[in-house]
Coordinates of C-alpha atoms (C1' of nucleotides) and ligand atoms in Angstrom, one line a residue:
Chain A
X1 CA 13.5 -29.0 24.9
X2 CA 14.9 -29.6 21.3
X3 CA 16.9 -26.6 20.2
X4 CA 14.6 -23.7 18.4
X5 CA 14.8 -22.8 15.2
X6 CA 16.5 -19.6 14.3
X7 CA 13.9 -17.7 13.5
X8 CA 11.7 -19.0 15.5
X9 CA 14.0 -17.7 18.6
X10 CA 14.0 -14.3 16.9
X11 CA 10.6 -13.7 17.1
X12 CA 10.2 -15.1 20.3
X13 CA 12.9 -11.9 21.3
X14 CA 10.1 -10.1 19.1
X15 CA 7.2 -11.1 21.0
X16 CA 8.4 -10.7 24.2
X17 CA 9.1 -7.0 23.3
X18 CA 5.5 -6.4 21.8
X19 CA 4.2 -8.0 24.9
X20 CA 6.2 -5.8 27.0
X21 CA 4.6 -2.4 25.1
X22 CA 1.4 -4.5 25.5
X23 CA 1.7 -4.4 29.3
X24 CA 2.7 -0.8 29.2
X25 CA -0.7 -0.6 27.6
X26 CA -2.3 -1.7 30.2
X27 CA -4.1 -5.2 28.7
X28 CA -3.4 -8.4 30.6
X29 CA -4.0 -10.7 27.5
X30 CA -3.6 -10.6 24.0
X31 CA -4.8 -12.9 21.3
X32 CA -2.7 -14.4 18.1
X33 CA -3.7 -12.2 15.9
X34 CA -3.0 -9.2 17.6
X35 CA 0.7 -9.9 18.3
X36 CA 0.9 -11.3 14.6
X37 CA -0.5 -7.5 13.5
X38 CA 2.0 -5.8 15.9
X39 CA 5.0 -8.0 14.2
X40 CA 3.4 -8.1 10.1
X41 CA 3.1 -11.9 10.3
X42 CA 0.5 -13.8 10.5
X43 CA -1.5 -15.3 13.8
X44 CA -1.3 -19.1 12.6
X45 CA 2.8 -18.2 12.9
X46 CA 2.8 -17.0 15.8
X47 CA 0.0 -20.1 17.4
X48 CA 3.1 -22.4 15.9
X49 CA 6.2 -20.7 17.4
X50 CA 4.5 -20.7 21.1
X51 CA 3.5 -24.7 20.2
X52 CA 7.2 -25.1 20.0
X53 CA 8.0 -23.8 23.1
X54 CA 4.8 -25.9 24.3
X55 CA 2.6 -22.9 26.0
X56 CA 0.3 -24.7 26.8
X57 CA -2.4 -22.8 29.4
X58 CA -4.5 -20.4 27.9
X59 CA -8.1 -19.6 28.5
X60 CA -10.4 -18.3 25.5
X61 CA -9.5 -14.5 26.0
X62 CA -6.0 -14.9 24.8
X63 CA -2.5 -15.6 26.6
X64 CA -1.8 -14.0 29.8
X65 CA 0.7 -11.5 28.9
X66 CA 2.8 -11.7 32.1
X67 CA 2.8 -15.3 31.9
X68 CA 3.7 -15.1 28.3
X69 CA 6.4 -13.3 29.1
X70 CA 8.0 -15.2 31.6
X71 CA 7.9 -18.6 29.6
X72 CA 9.3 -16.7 26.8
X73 CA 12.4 -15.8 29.2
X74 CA 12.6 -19.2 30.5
X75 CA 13.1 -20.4 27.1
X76 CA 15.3 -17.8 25.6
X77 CA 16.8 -16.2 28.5
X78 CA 20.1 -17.3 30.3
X79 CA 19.0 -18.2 33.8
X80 CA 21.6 -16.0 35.7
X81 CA 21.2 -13.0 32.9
X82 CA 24.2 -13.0 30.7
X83 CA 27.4 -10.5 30.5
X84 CA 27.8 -8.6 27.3
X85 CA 30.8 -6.6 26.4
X86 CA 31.2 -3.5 24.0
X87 CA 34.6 -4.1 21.9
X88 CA 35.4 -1.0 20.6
X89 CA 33.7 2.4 21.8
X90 CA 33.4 4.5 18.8
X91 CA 30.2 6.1 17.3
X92 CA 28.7 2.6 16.9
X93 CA 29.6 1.1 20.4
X94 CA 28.5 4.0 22.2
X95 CA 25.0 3.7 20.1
X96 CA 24.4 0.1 21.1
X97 CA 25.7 0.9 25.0
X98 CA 23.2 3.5 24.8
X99 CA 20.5 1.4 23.4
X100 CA 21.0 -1.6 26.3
X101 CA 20.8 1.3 28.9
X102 CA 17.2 1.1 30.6
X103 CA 15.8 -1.8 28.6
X104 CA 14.4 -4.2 30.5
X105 CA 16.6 -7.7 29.2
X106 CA 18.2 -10.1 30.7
X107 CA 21.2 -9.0 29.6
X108 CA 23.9 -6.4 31.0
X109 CA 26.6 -4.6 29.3
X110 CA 28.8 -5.1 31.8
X111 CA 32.1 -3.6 29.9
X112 CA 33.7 -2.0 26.9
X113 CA 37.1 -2.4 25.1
X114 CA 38.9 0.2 23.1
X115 CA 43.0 0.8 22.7
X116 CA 42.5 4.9 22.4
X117 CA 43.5 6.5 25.8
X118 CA 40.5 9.1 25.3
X119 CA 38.2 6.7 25.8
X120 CA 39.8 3.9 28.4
X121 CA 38.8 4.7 31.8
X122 CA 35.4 7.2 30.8
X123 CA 32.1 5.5 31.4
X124 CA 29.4 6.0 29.0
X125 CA 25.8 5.3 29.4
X126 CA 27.2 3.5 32.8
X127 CA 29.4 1.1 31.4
X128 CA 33.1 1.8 32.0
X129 CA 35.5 1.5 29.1
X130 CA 38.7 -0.8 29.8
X131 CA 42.1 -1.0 27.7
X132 CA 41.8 -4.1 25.7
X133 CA 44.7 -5.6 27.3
X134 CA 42.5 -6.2 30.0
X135 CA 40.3 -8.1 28.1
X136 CA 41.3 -11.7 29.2
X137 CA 41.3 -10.7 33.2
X138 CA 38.1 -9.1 33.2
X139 CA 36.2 -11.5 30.5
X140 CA 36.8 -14.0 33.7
X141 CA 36.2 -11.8 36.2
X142 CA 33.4 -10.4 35.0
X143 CA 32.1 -13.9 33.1
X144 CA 31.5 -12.1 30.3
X145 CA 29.7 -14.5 27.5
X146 CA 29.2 -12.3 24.0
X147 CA 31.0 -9.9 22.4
X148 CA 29.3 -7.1 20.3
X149 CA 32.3 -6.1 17.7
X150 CA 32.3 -2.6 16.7
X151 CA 36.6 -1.9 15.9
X152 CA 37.9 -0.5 12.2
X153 CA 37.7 -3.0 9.4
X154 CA 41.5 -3.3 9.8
X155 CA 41.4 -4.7 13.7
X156 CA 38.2 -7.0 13.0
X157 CA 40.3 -10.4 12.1
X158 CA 42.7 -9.7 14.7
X159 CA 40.4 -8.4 17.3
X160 CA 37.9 -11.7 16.7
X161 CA 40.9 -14.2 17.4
X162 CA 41.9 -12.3 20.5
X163 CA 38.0 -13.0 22.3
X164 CA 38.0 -16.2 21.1
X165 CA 41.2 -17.4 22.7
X166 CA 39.7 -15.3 26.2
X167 CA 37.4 -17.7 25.9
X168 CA 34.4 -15.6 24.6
X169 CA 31.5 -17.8 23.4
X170 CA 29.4 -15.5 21.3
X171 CA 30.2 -12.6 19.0
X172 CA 27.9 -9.8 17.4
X173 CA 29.9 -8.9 14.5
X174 CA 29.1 -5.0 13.1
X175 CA 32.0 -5.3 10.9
X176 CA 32.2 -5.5 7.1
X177 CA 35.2 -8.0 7.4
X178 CA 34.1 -11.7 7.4
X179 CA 35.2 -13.6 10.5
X180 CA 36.3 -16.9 10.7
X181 CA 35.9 -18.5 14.4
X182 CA 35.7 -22.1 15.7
X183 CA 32.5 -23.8 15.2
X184 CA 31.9 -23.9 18.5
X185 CA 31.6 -20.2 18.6
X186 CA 28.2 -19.0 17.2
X187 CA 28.5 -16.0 15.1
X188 CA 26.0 -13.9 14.5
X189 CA 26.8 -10.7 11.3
X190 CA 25.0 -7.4 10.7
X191 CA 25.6 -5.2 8.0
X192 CA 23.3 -1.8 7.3
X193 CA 24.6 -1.1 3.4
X194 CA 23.2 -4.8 3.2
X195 CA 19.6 -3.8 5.5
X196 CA 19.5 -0.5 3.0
X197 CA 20.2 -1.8 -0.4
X198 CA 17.5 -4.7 0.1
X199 CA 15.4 -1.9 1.0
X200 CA 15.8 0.0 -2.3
X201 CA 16.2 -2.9 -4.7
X202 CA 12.7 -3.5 -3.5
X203 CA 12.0 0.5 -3.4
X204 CA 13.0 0.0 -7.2
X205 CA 11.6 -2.7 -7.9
X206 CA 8.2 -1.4 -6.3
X207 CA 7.6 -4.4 -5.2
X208 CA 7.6 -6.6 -1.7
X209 CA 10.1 -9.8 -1.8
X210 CA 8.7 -12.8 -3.0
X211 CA 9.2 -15.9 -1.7
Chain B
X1 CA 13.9 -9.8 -14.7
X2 CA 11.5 -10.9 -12.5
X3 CA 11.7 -9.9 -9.0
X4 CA 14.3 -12.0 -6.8
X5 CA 13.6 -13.5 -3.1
X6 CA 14.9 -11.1 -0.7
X7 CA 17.9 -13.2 0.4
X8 CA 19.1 -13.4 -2.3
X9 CA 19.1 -9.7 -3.1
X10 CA 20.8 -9.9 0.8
X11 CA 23.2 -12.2 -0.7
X12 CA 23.9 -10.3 -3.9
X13 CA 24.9 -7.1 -1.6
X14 CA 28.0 -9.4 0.3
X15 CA 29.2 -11.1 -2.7
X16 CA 29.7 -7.6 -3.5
X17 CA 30.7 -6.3 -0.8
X18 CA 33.2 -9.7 -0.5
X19 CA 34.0 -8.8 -4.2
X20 CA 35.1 -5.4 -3.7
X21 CA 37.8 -7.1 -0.9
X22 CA 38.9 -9.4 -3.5
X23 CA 39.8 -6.7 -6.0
X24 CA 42.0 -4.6 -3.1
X25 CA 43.7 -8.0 -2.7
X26 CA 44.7 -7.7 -6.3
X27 CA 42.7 -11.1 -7.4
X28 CA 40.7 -10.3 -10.8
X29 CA 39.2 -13.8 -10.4
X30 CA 37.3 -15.8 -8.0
X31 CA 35.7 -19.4 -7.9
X32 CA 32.3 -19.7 -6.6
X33 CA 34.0 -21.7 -3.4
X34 CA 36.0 -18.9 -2.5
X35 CA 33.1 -16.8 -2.3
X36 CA 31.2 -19.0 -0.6
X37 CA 34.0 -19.6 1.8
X38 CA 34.1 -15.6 2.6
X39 CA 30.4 -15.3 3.2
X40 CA 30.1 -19.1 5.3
X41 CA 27.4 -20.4 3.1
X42 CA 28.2 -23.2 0.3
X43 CA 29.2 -23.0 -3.4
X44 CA 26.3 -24.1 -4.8
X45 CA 23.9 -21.7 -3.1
X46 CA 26.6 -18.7 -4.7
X47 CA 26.0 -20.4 -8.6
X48 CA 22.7 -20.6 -8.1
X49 CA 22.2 -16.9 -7.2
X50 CA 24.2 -15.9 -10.1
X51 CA 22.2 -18.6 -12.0
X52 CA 19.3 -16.2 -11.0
X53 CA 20.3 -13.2 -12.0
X54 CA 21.8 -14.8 -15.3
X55 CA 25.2 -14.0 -14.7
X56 CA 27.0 -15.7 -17.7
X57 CA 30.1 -14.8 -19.4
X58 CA 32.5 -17.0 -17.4
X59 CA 35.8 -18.6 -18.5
X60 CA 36.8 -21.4 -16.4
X61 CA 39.4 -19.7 -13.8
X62 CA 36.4 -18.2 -12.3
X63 CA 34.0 -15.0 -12.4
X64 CA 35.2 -11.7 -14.1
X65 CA 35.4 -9.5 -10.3
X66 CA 35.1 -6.7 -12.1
X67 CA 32.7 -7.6 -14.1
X68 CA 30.8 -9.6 -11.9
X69 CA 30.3 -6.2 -9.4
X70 CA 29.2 -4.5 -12.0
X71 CA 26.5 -6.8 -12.8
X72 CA 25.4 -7.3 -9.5
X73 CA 25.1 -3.6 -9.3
X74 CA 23.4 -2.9 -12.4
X75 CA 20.4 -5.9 -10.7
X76 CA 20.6 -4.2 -7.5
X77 CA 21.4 -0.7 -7.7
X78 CA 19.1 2.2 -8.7
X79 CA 20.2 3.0 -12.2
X80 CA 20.9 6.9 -11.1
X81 CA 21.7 5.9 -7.7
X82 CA 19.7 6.5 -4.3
X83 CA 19.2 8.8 -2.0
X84 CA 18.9 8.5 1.6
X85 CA 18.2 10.6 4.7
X86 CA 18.8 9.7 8.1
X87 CA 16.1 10.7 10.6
X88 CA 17.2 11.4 13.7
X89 CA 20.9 12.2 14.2
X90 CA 21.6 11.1 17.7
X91 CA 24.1 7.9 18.6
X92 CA 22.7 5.8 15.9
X93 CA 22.1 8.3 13.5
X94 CA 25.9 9.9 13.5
X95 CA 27.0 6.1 13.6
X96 CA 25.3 5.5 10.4
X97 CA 26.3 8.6 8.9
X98 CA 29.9 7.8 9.8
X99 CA 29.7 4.1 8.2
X100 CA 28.5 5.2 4.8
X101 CA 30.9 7.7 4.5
X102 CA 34.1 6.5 2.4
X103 CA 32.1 2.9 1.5
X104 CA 31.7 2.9 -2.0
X105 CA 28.1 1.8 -2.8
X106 CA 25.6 3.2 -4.9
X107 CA 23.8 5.1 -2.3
X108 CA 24.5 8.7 -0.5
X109 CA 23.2 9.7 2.3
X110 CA 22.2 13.3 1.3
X111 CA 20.9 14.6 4.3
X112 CA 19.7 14.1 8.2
X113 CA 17.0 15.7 10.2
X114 CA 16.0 16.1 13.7
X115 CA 14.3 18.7 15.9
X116 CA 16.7 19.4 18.5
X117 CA 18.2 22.8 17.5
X118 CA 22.0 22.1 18.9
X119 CA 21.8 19.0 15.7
X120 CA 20.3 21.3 13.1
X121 CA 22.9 22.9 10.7
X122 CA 25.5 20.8 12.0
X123 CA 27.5 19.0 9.4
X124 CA 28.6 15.3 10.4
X125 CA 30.3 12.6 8.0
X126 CA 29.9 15.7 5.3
X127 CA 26.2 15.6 6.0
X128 CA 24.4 18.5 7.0
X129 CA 21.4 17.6 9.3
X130 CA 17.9 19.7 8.6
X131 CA 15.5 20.8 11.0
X132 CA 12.4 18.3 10.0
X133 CA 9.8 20.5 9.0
X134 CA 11.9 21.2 5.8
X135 CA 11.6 17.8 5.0
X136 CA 8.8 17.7 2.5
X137 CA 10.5 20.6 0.4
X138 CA 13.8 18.9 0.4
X139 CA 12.4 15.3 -0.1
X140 CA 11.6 16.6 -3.4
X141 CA 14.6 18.7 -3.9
X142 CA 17.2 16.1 -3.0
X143 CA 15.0 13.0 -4.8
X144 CA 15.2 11.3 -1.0
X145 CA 13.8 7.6 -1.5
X146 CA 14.7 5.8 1.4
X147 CA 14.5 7.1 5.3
X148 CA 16.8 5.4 8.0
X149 CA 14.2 5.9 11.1
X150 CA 16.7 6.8 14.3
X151 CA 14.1 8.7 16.5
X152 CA 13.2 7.9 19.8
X153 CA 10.9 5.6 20.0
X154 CA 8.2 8.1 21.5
X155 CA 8.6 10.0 18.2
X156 CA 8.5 6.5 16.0
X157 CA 5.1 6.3 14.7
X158 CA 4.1 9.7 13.8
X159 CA 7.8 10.2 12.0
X160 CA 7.1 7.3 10.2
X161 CA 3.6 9.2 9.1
X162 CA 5.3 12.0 8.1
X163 CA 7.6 10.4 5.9
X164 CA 4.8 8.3 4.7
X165 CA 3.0 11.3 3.4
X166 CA 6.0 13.1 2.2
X167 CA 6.8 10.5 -0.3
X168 CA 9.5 8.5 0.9
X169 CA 9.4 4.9 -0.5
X170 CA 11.2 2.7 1.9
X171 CA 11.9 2.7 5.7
X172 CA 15.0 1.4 7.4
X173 CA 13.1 1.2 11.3
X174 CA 16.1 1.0 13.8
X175 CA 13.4 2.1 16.7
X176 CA 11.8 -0.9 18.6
X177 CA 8.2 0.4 17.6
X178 CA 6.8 -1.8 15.0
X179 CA 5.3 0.6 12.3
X180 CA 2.6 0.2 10.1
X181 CA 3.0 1.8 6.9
X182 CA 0.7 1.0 3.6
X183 CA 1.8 -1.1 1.3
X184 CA 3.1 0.4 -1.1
X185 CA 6.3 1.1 0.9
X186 CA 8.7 -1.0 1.7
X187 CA 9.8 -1.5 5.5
X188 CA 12.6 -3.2 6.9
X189 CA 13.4 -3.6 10.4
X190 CA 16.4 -4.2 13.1
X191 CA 16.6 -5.1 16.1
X192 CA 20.1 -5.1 18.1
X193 CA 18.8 -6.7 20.9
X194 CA 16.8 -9.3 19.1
X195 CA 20.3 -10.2 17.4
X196 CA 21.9 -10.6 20.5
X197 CA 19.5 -12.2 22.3
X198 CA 19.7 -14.7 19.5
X199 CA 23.2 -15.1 20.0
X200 CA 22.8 -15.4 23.5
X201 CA 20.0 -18.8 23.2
X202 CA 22.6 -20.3 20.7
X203 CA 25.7 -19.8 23.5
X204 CA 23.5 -21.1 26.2
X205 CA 22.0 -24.1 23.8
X206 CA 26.0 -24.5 22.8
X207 CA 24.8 -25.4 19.3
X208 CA 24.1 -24.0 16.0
X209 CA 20.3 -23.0 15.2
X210 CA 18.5 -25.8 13.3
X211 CA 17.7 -25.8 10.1
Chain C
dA1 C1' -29.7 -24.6 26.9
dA2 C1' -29.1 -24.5 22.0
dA3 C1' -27.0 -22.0 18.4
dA4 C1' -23.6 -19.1 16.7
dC5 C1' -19.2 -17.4 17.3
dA6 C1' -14.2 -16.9 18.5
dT7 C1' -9.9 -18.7 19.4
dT8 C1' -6.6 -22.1 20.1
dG9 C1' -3.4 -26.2 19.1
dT10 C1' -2.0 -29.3 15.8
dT11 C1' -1.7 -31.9 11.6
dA12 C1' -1.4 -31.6 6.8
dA13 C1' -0.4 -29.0 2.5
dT14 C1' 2.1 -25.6 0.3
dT15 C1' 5.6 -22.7 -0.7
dT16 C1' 10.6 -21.2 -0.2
dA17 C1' 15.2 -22.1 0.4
dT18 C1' 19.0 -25.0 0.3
dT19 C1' 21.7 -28.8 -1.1
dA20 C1' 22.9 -32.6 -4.0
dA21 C1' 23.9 -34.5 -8.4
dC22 C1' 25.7 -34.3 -12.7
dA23 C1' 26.4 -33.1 -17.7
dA24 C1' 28.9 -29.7 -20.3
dA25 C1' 32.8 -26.7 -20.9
dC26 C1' 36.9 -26.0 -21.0
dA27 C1' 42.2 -26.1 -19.2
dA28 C1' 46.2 -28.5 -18.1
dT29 C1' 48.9 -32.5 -18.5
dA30 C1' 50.5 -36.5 -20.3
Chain D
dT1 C1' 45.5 -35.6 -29.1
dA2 C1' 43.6 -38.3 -25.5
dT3 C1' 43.1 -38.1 -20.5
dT4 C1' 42.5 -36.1 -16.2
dG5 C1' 40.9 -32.6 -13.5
dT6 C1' 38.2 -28.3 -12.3
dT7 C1' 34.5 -25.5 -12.2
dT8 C1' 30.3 -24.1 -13.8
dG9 C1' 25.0 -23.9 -14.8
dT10 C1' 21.0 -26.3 -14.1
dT11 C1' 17.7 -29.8 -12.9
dA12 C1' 16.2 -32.7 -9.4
dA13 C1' 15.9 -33.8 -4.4
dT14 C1' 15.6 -32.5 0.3
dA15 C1' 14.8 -29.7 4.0
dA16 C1' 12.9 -25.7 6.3
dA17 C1' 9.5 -22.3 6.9
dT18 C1' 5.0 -20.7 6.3
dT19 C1' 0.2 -21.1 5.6
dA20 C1' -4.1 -23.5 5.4
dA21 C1' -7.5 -26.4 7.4
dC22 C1' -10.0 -27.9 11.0
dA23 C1' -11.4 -30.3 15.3
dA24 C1' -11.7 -29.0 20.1
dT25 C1' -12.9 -25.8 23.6
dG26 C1' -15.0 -22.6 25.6
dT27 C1' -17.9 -17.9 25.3
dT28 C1' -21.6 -15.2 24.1
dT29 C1' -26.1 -14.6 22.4
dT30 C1' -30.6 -15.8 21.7
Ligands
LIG301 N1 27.3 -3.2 10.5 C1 26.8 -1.9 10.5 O1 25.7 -1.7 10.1 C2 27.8 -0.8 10.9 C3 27.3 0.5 11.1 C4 28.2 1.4 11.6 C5 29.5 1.0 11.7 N2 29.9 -0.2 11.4 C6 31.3 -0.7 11.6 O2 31.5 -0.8 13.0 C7 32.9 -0.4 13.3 C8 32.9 0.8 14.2 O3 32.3 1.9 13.6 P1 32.4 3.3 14.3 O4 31.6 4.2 13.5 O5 32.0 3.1 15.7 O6 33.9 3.6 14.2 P2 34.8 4.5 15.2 O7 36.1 4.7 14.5 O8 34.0 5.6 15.7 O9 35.1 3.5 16.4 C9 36.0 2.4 16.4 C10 36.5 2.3 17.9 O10 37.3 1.1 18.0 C11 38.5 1.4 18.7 N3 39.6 0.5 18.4 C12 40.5 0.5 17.3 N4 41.2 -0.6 17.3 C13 40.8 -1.3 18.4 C14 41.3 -2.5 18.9 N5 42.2 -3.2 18.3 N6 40.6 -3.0 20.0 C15 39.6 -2.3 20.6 N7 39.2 -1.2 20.1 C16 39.8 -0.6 19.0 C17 38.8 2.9 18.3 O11 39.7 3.5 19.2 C18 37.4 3.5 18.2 O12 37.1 4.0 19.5 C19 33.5 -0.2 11.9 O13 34.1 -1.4 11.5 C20 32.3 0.2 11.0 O14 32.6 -0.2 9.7 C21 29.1 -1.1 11.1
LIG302 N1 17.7 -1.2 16.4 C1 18.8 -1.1 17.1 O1 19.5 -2.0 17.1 C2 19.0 0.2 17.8 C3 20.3 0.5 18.3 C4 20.5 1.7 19.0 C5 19.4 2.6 19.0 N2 18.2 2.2 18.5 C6 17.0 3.1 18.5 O2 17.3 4.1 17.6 C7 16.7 5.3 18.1 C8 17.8 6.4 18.3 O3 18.8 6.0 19.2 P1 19.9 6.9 19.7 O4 20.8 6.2 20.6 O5 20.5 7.5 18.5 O6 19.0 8.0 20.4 P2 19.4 9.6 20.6 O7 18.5 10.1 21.7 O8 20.8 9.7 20.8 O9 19.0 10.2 19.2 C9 17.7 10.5 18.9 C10 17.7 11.8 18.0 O10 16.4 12.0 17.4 C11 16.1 13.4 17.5 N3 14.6 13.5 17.5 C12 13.7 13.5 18.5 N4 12.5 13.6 18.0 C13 12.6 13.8 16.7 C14 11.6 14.0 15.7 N5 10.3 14.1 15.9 N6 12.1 14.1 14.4 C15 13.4 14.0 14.1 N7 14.3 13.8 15.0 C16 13.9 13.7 16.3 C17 16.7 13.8 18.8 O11 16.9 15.2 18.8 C18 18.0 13.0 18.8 O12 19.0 13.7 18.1 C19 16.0 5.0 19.4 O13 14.7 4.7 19.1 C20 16.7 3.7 19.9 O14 15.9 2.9 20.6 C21 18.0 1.1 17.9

DNA sequence: AAAACATTGTTAATTTATTAACAAACAATA
DNA sequence: TATTGTTTGTTAATAAATTAACAATGTTTT
């Protein structure tokens, strides 16, 4: 299949997590413009995403959610789950380790990095916390793929060049500092002052985005 | 001015952020390229959002830093500044707390709330967390426009309702419950395992998104 | 079983966002 | 002071994302 657009593999993550709460619910199908109410979009969206990823069988009562589901994971999904480590486990890290804990994905935080001795060797939300010299054995060991990067501003660069050279292929970056990795790395950035200000220029402005 | 497209106003809050860098390195000028480079998008696309917000004054060794935050923040910012609460003060919510303090932004974080009494009257970051059911008398008090939703997702919907009702204007939603709120408010949402997983199709695609 | 309705998949149209192209505005250099 | 080089602001072109339109397919109602 021809790579996804962005986006398009965002709400696909976004879907499968509606259809999952869906399930929960109880219903065994759900129609376009239900899931499009669920996300704030609109049905003929979400009918084009699932064209992309050619689902095709559907009767007239809506997609099967189970079904759904699984041709979403075949699509997005890693077919032998994929290893995510925490790389630092401060307030944030510990947050996001929390978060992964009991959610059904198919991926596992399978380790976290820090340098402070309180906090190597303690386990948190079931993931143990390793001294970040350790990084390069275990990232093998333990095939680790993505990196979620939640160090001080001032060990971001630094901390970025040591995964890439241990061969990480991915990194979530919750730093302010703007990294700089190989293009073969993908790179993905998230900033919350940035989430919050858009929400009260708009607040101000009283107004939704347009465009 | 009229109202800009939300990336852009995404935009506008990294070139400051990358501005405010700039100025600790001692630089009192930059060129739209630099910029650009800091942020990984293309000089052109940084002219023509200042072109937007009619940035002008320019000599040709570059933008005015100082003067170029300053303008960005008087488009962005709330003239008197904004205040924000953070809902919830668990992981996420003391992570949050912890990040704004020390940034300098237009914003304060002027309160949290919960309803677990071992959180309430606790001060964390410099923030003292409320027990909820103050929250309509110190909405008003404290001028509270924007809530930063950190509650477990069982509790998403009818927090949001309550804040709805008690006036807030805009919703950061951290919870994986997709809220509906009227109109009239604005409501952003995150997802960390939606980011991830994104990262996670683009490492196992071992290619940039299209587009 | 015909008519009316609901829902999808897909192509076409529209709207947004990004990128390219380039004249104008200097600054530096010869 | 001409010439060369940089960098901007802006218009035009391109590309991406969303939305609209609608035939096809089946379901329900009469
Ligand atoms: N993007 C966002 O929205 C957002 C939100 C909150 C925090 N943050 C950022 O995330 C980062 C972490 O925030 P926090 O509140 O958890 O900070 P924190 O200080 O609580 O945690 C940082 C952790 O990193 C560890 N560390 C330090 N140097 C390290 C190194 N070289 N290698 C591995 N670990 C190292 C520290 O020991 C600590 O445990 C900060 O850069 C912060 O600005 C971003
Ligand atoms: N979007 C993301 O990327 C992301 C990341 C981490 C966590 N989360 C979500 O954020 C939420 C909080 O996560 P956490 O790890 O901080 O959980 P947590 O359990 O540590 O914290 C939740 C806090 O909310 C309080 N609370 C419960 N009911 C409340 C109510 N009605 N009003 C006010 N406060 C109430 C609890 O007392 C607790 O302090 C969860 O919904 C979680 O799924 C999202």
């Amino acid at each position: 299949m021809k790579t996804l657009p962005g986006k398009t593999v965002e709400r696909l993550s976004q879907y499968r997590r509606a259809l999952a709460s869906t399930l929960a619910a109880n219903r065994n199908y759900v129609f376009s413009h239900e899931l499009a109410a669920m996300l704030h979009i609109t049905a003929v969206q979400v009918r084009r995403d699932l064209m992309l990823i050619g689902y095709g069988s559907v009767m007239r009562k809506g997609y099967d959610v189970r079904e759904l589901i699984s041709t979403i994971g075949s699509i997005i999904d890693a077919p032998s789950g994929l290893n995510v480590a925490i790389i630092g486990m401060g307030n944030l890290g510990r947050a996001i380790t929390g978060y992964f804990r009991g959610k059904r994905t198919n991926m596992n935080v399978v380790a976290a990095f820090d340098v402070d001795p309180q906090k190597v060797d303690k386990v948190v939300a079931g993931v143990r916390c390793y001294n970040i010299s350790q990084m390069r054995k275990l990232r093998e060991e333990l095939d680790i793929m993505v990196a979620v990067l939640a160090v001080p501003a001032d060990q971001a660069i630094s901390t970025a060049s040591l995964l890439v050279s241990n061969g990480i292929k991915g990194i979530m970056n919750f730093t302010t500092v703007p990294l700089n990795v190989p293009d073969a790395i993908y790179l993905e950035e998230f900033d919350m002052i940035t989430s919050i200000e858009k929400v009260a220029y708009f607040v101000k402005e009283n107004q939704q985005p347009e465009g």
